[in-house]
Structures are given as structure tokens and as C-alpha cells.
PDB file of C-alpha atoms in Angstrom:
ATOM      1  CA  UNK X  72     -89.173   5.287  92.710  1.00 84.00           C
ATOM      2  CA  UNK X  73     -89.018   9.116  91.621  1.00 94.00           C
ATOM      3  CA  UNK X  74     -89.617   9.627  88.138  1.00 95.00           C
ATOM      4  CA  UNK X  75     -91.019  12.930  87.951  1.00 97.00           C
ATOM      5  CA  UNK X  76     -88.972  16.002  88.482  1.00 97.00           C
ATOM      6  CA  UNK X  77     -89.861  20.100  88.084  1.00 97.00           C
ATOM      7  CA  UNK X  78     -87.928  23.068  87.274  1.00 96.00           C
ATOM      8  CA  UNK X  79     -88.823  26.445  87.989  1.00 94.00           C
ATOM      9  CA  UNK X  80     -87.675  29.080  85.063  1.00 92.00           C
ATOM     10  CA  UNK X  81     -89.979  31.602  85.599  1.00 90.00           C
ATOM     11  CA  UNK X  82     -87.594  33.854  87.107  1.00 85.00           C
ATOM     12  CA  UNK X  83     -86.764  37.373  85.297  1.00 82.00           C
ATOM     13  CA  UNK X  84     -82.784  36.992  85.825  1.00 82.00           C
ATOM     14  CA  UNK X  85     -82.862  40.590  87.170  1.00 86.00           C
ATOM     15  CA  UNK X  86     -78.965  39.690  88.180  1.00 86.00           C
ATOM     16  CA  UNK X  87     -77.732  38.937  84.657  1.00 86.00           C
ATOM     17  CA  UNK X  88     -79.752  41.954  83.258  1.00 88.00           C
ATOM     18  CA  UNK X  89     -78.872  43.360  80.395  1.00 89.00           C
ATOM     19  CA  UNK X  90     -77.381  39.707  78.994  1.00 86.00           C
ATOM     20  CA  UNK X  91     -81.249  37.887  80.100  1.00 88.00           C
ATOM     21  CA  UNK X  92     -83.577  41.239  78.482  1.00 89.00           C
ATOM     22  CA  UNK X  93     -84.538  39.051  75.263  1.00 89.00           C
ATOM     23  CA  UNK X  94     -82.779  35.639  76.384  1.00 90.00           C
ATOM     24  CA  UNK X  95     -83.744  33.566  79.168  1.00 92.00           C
ATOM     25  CA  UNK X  96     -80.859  33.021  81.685  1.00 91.00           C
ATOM     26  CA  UNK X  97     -81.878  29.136  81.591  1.00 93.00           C
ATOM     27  CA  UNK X  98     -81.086  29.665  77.879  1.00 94.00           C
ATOM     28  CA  UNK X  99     -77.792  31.210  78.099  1.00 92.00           C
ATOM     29  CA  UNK X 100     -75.153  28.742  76.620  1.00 91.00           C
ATOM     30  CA  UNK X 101     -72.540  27.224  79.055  1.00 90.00           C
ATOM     31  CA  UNK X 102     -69.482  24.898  76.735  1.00 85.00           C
ATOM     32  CA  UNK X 103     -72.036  23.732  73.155  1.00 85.00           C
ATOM     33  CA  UNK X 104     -75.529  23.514  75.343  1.00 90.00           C
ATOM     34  CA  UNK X 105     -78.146  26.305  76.893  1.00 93.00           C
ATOM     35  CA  UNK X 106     -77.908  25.532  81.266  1.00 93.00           C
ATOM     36  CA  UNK X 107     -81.212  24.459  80.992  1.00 95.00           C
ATOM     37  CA  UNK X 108     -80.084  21.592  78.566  1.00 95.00           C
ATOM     38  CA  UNK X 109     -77.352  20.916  81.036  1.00 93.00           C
ATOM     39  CA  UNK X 110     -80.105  20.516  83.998  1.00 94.00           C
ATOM     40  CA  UNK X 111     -82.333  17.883  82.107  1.00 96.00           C
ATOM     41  CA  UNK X 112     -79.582  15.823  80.505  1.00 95.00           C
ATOM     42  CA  UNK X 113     -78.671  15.241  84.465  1.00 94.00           C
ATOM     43  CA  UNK X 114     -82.525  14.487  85.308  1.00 96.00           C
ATOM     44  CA  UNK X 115     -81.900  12.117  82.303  1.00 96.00           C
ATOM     45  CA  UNK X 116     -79.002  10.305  83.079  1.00 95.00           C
ATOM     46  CA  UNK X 117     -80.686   9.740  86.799  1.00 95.00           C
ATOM     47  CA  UNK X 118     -84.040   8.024  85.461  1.00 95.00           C
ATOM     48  CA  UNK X 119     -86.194  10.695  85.377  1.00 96.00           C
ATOM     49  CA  UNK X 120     -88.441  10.185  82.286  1.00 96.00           C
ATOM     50  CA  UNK X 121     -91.099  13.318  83.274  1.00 96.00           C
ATOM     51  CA  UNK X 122     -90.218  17.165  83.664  1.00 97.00           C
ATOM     52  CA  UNK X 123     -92.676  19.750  84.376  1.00 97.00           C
ATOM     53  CA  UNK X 124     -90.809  22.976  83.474  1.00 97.00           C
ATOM     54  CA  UNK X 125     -92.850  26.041  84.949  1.00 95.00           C
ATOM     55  CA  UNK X 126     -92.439  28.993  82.887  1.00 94.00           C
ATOM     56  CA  UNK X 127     -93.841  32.062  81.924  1.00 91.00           C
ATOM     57  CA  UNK X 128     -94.721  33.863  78.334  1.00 89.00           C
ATOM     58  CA  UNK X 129     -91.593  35.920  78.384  1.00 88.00           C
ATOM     59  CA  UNK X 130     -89.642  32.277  77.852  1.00 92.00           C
ATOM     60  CA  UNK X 131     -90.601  30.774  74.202  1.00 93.00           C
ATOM     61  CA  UNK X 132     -87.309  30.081  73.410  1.00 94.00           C
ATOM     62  CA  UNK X 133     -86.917  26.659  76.205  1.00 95.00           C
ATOM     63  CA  UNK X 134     -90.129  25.217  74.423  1.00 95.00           C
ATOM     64  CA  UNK X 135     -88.614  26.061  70.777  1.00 95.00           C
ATOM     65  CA  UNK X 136     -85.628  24.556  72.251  1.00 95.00           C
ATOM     66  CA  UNK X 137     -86.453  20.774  73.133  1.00 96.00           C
ATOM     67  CA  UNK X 138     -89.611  20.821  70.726  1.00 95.00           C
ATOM     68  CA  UNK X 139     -89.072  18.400  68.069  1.00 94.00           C
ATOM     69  CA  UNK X 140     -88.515  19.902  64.327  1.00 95.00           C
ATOM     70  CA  UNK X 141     -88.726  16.711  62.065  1.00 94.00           C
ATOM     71  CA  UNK X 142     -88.454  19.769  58.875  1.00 95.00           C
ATOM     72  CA  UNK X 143     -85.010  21.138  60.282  1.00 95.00           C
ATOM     73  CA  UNK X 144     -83.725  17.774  60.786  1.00 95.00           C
ATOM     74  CA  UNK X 145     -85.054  16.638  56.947  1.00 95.00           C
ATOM     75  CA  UNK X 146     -82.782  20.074  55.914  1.00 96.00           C
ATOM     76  CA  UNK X 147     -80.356  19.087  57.210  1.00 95.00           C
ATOM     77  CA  UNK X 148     -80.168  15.190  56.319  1.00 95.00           C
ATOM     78  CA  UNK X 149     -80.415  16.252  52.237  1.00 94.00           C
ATOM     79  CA  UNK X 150     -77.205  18.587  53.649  1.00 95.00           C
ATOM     80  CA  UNK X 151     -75.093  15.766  54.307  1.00 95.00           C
ATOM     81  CA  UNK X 152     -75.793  17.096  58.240  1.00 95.00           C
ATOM     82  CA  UNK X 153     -76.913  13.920  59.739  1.00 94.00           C
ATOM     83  CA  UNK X 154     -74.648  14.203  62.866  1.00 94.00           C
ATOM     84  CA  UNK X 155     -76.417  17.559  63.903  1.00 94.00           C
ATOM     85  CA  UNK X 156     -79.601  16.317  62.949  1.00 95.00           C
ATOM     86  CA  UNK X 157     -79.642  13.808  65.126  1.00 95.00           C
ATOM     87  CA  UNK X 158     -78.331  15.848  67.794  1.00 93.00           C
ATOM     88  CA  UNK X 159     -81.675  17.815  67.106  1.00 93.00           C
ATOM     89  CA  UNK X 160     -83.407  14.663  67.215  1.00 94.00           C
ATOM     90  CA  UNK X 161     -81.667  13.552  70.648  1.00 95.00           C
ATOM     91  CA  UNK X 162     -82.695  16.743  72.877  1.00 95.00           C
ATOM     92  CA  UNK X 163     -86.297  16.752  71.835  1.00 93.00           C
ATOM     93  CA  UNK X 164     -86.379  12.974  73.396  1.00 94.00           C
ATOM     94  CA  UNK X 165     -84.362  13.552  76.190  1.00 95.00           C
ATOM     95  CA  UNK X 166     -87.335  13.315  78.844  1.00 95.00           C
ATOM     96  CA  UNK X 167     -91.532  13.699  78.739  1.00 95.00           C
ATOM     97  CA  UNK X 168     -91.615  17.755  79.144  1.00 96.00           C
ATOM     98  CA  UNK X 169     -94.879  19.461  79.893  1.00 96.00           C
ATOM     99  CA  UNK X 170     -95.150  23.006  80.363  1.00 96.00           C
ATOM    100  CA  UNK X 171     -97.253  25.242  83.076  1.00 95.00           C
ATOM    101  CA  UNK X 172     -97.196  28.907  83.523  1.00 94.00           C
ATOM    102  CA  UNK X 173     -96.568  30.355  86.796  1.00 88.00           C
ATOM    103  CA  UNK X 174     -99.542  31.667  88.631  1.00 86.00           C
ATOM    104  CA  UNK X 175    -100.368  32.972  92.157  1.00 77.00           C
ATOM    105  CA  UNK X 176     -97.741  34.699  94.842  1.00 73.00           C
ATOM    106  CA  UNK X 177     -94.049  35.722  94.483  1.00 83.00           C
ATOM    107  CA  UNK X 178     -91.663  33.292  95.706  1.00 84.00           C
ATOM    108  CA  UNK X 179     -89.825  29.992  94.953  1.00 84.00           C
ATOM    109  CA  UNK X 180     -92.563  27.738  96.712  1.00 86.00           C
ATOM    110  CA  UNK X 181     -95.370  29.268  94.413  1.00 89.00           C
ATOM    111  CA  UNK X 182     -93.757  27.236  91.042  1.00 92.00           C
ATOM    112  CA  UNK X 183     -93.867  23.943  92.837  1.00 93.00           C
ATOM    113  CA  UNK X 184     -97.390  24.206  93.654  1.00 91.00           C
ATOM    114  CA  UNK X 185     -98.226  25.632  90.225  1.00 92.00           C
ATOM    115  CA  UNK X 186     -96.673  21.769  88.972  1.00 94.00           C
ATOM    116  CA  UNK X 187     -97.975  19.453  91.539  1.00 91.00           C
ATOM    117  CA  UNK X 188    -101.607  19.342  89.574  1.00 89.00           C
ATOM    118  CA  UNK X 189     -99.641  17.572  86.823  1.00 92.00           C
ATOM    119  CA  UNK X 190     -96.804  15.754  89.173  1.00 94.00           C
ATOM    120  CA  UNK X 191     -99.521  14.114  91.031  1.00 91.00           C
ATOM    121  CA  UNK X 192     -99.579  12.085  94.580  1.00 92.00           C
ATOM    122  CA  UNK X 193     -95.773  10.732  94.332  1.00 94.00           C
ATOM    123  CA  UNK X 194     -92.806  11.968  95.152  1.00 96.00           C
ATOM    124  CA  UNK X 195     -90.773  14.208  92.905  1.00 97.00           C
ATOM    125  CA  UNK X 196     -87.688  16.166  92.477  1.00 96.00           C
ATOM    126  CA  UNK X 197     -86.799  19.853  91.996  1.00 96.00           C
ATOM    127  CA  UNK X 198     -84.245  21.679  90.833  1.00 95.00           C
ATOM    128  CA  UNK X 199     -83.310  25.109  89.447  1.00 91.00           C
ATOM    129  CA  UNK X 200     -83.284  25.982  85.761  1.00 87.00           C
ATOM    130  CA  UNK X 201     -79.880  28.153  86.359  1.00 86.00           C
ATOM    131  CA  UNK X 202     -77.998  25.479  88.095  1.00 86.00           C
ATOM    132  CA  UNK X 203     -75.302  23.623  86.474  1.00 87.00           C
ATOM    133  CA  UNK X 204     -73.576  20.560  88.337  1.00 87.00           C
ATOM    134  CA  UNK X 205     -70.459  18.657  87.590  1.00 86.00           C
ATOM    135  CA  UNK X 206     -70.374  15.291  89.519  1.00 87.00           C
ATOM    136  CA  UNK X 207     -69.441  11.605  88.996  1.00 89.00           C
ATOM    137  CA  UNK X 208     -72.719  10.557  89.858  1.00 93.00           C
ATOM    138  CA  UNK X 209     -75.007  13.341  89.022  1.00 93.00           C
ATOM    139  CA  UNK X 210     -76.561  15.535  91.660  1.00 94.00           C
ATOM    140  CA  UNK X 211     -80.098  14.297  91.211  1.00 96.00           C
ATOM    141  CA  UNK X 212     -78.719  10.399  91.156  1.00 96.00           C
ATOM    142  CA  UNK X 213     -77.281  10.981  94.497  1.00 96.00           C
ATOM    143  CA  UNK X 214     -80.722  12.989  96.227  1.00 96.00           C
ATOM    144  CA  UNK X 215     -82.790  10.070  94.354  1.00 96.00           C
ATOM    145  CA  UNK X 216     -80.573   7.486  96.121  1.00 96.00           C
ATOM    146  CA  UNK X 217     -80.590   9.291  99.758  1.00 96.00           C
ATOM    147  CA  UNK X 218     -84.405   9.584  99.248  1.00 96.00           C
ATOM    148  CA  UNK X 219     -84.598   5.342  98.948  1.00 95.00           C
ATOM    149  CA  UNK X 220     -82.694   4.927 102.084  1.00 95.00           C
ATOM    150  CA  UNK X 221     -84.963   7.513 103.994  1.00 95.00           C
ATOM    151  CA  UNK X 222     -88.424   7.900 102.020  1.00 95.00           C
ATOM    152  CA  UNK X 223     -88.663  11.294 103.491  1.00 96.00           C
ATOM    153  CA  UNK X 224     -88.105  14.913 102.117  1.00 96.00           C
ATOM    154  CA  UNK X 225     -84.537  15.650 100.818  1.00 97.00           C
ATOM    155  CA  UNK X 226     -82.513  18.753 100.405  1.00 95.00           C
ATOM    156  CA  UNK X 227     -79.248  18.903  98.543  1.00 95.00           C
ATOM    157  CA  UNK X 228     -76.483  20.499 100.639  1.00 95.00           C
ATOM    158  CA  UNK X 229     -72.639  21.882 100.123  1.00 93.00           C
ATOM    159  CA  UNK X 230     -70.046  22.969 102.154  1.00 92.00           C
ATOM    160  CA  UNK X 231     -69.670  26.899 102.555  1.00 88.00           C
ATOM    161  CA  UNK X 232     -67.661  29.559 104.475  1.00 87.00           C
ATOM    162  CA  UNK X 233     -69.643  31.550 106.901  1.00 82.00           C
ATOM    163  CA  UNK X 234     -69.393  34.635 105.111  1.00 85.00           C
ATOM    164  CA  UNK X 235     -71.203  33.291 101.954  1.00 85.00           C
ATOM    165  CA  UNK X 236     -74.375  32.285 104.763  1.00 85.00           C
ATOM    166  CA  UNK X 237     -76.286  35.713 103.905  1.00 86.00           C
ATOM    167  CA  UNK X 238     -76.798  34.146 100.414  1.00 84.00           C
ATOM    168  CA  UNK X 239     -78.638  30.640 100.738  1.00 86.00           C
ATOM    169  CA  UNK X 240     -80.600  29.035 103.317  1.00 87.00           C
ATOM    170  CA  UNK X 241     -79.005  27.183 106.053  1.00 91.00           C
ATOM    171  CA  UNK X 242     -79.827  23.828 107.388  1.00 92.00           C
ATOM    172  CA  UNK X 243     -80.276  23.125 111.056  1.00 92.00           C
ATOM    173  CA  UNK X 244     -78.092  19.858 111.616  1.00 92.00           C
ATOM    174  CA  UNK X 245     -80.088  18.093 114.106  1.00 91.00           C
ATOM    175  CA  UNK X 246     -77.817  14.495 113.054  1.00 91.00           C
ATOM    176  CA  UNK X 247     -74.981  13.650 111.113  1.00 92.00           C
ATOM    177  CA  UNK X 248     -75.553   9.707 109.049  1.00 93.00           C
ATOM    178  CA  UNK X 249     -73.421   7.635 107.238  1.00 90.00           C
ATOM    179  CA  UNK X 250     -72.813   8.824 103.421  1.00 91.00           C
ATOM    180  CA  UNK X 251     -73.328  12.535 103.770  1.00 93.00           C
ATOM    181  CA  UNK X 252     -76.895  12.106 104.712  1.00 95.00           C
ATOM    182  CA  UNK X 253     -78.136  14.556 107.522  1.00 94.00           C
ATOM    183  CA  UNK X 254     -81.420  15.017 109.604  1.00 95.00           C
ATOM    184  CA  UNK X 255     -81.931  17.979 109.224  1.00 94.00           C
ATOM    185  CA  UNK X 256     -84.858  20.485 111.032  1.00 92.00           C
ATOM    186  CA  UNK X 257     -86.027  23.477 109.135  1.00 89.00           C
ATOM    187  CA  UNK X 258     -83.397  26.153 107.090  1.00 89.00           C
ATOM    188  CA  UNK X 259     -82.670  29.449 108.002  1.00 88.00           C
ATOM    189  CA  UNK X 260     -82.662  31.794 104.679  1.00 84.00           C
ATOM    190  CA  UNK X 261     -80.219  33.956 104.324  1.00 85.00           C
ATOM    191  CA  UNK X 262     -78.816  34.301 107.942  1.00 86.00           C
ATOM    192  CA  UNK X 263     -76.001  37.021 108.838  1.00 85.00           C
ATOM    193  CA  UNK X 264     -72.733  35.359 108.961  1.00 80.00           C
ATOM    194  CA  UNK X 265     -72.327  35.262 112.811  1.00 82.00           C
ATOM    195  CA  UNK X 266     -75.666  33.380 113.232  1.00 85.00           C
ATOM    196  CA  UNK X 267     -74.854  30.383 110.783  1.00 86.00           C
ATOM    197  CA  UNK X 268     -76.449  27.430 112.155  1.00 89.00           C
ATOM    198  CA  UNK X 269     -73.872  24.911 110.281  1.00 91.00           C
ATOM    199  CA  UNK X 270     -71.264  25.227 107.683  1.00 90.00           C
ATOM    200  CA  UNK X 271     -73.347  23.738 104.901  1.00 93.00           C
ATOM    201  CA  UNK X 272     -76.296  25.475 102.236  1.00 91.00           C
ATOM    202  CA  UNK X 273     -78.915  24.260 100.250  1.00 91.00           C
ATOM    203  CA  UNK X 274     -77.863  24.498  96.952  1.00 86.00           C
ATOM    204  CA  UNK X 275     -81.553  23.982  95.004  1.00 80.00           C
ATOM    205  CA  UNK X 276     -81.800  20.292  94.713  1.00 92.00           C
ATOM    206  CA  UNK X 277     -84.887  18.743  96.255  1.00 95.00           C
ATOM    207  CA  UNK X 278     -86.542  15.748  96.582  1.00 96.00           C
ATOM    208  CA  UNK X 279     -90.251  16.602  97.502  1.00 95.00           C
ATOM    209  CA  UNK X 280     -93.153  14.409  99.174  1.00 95.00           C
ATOM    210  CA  UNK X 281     -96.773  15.285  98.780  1.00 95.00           C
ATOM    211  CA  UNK X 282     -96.661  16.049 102.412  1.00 95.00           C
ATOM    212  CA  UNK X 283     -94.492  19.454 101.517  1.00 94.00           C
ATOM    213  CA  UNK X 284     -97.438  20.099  98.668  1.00 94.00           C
ATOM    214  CA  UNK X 285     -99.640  20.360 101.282  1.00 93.00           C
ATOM    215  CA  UNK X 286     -97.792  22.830 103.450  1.00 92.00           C
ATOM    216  CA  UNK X 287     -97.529  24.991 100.253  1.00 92.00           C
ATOM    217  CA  UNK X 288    -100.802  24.706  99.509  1.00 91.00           C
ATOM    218  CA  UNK X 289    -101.899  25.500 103.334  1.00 90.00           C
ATOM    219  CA  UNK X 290     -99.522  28.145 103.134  1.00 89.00           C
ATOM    220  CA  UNK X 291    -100.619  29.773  99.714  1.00 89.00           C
ATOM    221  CA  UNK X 292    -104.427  29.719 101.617  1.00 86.00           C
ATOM    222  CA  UNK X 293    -103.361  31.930 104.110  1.00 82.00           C
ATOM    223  CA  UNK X 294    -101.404  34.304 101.808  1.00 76.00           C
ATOM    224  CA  UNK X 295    -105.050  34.927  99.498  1.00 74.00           C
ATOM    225  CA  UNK X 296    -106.533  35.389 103.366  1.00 71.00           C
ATOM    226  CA  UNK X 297    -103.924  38.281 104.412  1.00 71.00           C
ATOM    227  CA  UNK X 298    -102.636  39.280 100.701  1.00 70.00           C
ATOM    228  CA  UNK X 299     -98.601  39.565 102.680  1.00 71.00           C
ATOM    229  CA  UNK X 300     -95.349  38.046 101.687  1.00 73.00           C
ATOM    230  CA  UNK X 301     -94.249  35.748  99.664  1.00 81.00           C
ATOM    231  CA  UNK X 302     -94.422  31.637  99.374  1.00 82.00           C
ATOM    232  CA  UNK X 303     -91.082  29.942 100.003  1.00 86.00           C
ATOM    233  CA  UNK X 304     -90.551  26.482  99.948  1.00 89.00           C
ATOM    234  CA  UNK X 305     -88.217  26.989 102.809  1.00 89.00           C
ATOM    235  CA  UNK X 306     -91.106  27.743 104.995  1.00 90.00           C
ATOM    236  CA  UNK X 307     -93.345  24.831 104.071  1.00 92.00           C
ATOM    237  CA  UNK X 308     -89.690  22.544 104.726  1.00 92.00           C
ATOM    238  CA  UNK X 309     -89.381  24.287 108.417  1.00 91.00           C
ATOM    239  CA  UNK X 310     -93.546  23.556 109.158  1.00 92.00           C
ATOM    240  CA  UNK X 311     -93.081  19.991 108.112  1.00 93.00           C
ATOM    241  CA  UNK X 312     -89.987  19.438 109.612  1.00 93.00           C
ATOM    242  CA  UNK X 313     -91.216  20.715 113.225  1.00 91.00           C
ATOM    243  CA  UNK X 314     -93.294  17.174 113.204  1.00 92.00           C
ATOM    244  CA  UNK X 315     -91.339  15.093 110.430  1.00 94.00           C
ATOM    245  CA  UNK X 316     -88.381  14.221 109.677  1.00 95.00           C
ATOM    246  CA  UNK X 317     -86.333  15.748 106.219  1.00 96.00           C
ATOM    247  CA  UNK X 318     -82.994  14.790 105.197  1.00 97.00           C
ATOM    248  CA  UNK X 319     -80.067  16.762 103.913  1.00 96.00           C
ATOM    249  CA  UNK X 320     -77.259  15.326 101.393  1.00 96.00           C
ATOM    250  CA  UNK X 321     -73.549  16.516 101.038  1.00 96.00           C
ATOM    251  CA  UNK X 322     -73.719  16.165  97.642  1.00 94.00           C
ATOM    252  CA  UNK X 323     -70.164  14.926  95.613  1.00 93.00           C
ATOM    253  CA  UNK X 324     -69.658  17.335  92.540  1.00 89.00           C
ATOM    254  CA  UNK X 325     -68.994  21.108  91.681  1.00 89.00           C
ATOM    255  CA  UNK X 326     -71.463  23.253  91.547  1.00 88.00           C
ATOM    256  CA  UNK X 327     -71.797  26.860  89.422  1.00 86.00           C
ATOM    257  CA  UNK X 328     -75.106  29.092  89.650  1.00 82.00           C
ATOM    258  CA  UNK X 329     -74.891  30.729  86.759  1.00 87.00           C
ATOM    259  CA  UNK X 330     -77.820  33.137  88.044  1.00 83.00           C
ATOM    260  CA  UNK X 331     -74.791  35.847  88.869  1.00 85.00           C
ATOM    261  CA  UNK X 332     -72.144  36.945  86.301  1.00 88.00           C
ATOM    262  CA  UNK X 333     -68.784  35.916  87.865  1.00 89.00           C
ATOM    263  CA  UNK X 334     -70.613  32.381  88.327  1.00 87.00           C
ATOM    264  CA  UNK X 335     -71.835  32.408  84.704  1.00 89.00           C
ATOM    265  CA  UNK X 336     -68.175  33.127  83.306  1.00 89.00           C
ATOM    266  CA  UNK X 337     -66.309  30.165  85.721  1.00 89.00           C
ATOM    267  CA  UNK X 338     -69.108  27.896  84.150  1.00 88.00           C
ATOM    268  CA  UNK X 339     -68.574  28.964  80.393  1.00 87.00           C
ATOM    269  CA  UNK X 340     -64.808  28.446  81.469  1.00 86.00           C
ATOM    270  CA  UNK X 341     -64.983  25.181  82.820  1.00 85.00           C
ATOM    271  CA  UNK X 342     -67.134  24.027  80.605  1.00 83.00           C
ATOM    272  CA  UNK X 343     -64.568  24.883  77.895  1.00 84.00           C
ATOM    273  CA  UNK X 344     -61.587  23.332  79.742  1.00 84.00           C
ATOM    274  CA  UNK X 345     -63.818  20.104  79.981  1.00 81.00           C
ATOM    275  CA  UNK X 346     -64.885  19.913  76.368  1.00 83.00           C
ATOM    276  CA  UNK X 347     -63.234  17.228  74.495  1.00 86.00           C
ATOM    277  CA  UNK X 348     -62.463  18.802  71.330  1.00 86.00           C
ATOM    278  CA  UNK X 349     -62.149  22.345  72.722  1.00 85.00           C
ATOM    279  CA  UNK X 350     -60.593  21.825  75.847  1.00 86.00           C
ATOM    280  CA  UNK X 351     -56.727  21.652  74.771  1.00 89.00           C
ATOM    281  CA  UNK X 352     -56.767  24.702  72.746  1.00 88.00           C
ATOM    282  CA  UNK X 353     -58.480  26.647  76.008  1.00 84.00           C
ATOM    283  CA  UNK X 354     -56.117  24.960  78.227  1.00 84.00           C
ATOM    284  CA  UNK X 355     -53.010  26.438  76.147  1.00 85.00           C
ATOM    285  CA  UNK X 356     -55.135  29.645  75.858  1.00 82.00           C
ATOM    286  CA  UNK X 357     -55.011  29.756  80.019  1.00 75.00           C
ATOM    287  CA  UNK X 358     -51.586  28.794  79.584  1.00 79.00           C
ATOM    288  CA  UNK X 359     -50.633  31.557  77.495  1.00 76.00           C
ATOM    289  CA  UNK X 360     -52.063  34.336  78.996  1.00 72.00           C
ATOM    290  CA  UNK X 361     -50.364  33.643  82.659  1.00 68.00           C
ATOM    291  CA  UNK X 362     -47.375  33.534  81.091  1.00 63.00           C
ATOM    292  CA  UNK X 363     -47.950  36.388  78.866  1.00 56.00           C
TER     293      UNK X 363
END
């Protein structure tokens, strides 16, 4: 069973820069919570009881953020606040979160490794700290249920048109399962549009073996040696997957990566639309200005 998960948030948000400066992009609110929130609330709600969140000192806020404050919530009890205290109360408890600051290489494999001293010899799942997913089931429910059927390594994929290829890495499609679930051998970052191996990108939801840990860490060995490049995760994926078998799943949902402006806005906006109490009033808002 995988009970363990890591998010990388490490990242300087160069794309959302000035807005990410002083905040932290995983910080940045989408509808009443930060996108980070939104990320371990679905780790959460799939069984996942430990997060490693791999950060770096520029970040304080996501610690101050789900670190319990037993004063503020006393505050605001003797306020007649006991809703929003227990609110507080209810996203310091949301999961086990321990914190690690990135070290070594540039890349998105180097924050994995930087975890797997505390994940330990299991399997575990990853996903991005600017990444918020709307599903049924959530995201990391459905990769935690392809990764029973197959006990292998497995990468969340999406549909996409060919000309959005140059911006994600592409899976080979080697086989097409039952359920969405794919064999899958290696991904191809970033290729130009009239190269795209299949119509489908990983959208940065993994579930990771030990096996993959080792290619990283075989990989990060060689980089100290020759001092070029960077560590991707992609690359330790395509060395095991030459030998192994890894999975891919078409995963059921909508997805916004909030990492670029025109994505952060559709989230804030569905997010608002979605709301419960706020969503009429936005909905008459939208209403209003196409007519207007």
C-alpha cells in the first residue's frame, strides 16, 4: 500500500515573477485555500498519512502554514471564532509533514532523491506543489489504484494537442490496457510538435518504486563525476524503463498548473464558480459581463 507521498516546492516560480518575489507560488491562494493546501487535502482524501515536502529557506510561509498554533486557535475560541479555529486546527492534521531542504544538482529528479532518506524502501508518490486537480476520484486515488493492479512505476497522463508537446514530456505508448492504464517506455521532454510520440503528457503525478531511487541516485553519481547537466526524473524513468516495465494512467479530472499566469487565473476562476457560497454570485458576475 502507498502511504508516503513527496512534493517538490523548491522551485523559484521565475514564471509568475513579480506575484512569487516574497510569496511562494505553492502559497498563492486558488477559491479560500493556498495550491499547496489544495495538493495535500487530495494526498489526504487518497490515504496518504506521510508528506515529505522538499523546500528551500526562501519558503517559511508553507511550514507557518500547516504548523499547528494552539495560541491563535485559543484567540480565537474566547472570540466566539470556533468555526475558523477549527479550520486552523483541521489543516495542521491533515497528514504527517516533514520537511527537507533541497540539496545537490538542478533539476526535478534532484528533490526526489533529496526525500527518499526519509521515504524509505517502499513505494511512494509524487506530485507537484503548483498543481491543482479537479476529479471525482482524486488524481492520486486513481495512480494509487493503477499502481495495485501493476506494482510497477506509474506516471499520470492527459490528453493534449500536438502543438502543446514542446511543453511536457511525452510518453512512448508501447500498449494500450483496460481503464486508461498504458505500458509505457521512457518520455520524451519537451519534443517539437511534429515529433510527438503520442497524443498524451505527463502531467506531474507519479507513483515511484525504490528501483527509480536508484537510477537517480546512479545518475546524481555521475553528475558529481562530470559536474554537466541537470538530474531529471524523466531520465532515471527512460533507464529503468529500457529493462522494466512503467505504467502510464489517463487520469479522469481537470487539471490547472498554476505555475503560468493564464493557468493561475482559470484556477482562481474555477475555483470561484465551484465554491458553494461564492459560486452563484461569480456565476451572475460571468453572466453579467457577457452580456454587458
Amino acid at each position: 500500500m502507498i502511504r508516503k507521498a513527496v512534493i517538490p516546492v523548491a522551485g523559484l516560480g521565475t514564471r509568475l515573477l513579480p506575484l512569487t518575489k516574497a510569496l511562494p507560488k505553492e502559497m498563492l491562494p486558488v477559491g479560500d485555500k493556498p495550491v499547496l493546501e489544495h495538493t495535500i487535502r487530495e494526498l489526504a482524501d487518497s490515504g496518504i498519512t506521510d508528506i515529505t515536502i522538499v523546500t528551500s529557506s526562501r519558503k517559511p510561509a508553507i511550514q507557518s502554514h500547516f504548523a499547528p498554533d494552539p495560541e491563535l486557535e485559543r484567540q480565537l475560541e474566547e472570540a466566539g471564532k470556533e468555526d475558523v479555529a477549527e479550520a486552523i486546527r483541521e489543516v495542521s492534521s491533515l497528514a504527517r509533514i516533514t520537511y527537507v531542504y533541497q540539496d545537490g544538482p538542478y533539476g526535478n529528479g534532484t528533490p526526489i532523491l533529496n526525500a527518499a532518506r526519509v521515504v524509505g524502501d517502499e513505494p511512494f508518490m509524487v506530485l507537484w506543489g503548483d498543481d491543482v486537480f479537479v476529479a471525482e476520484v482524486p488524481r492520486a486515488q486513481q495512480l494509487k489504484e493503477s499502481y495495485e493492479r501493476v506494482k510497477a512505476p506509474v506516471l499520470a497522463l492527459m490528453p493534449i494537442a500536438p502543438e502543446d508537446a514542446p511543453r511536457y514530456g511525452i510518453p512512448v505508448v508501447e500498449e494500450t490496457l483496460e481503464g486508461g492504464l498504458m505500458r509505457v517506455s521512457g518520455l520524451i521532454e519537451k519534443p517539437p510538435a511534429d515529433r510527438v510520440p503520442s497524443n498524451f503528457a505527463a502531467i506531474g503525478g507519479y507513483v515511484m518504486t525504490p528501483a527509480i531511487v536508484a537510477e537517480l541516485e546512479r545518475l546524481t553519481a555521475q553528475w558529481y563525476e562530470h559536474r554537466k547537466g541537470e538530474i531529471y526524473l524523466a531520465d532515471a524513468l527512460n533507464a529503468y524503463a529500457a529493462d522494466n516495465p512503467v505504467y502510464g494512467q489517463v487520469i479522469s479530472g481537470t487539471w490547472y498548473d498554476t505555475g503560468t499566469p493564464l493557468n493561475y487565473l482559470l484556477a482562481q476562476f474555477a475555483a470561484a464558480l465551484a465554491h458553494p457560497v461564492y459560486g452563484p454570485q461569480m456565476r451572475k458576475l460571468a453572466l453579467d459581463s457577457k452580456g454587458a
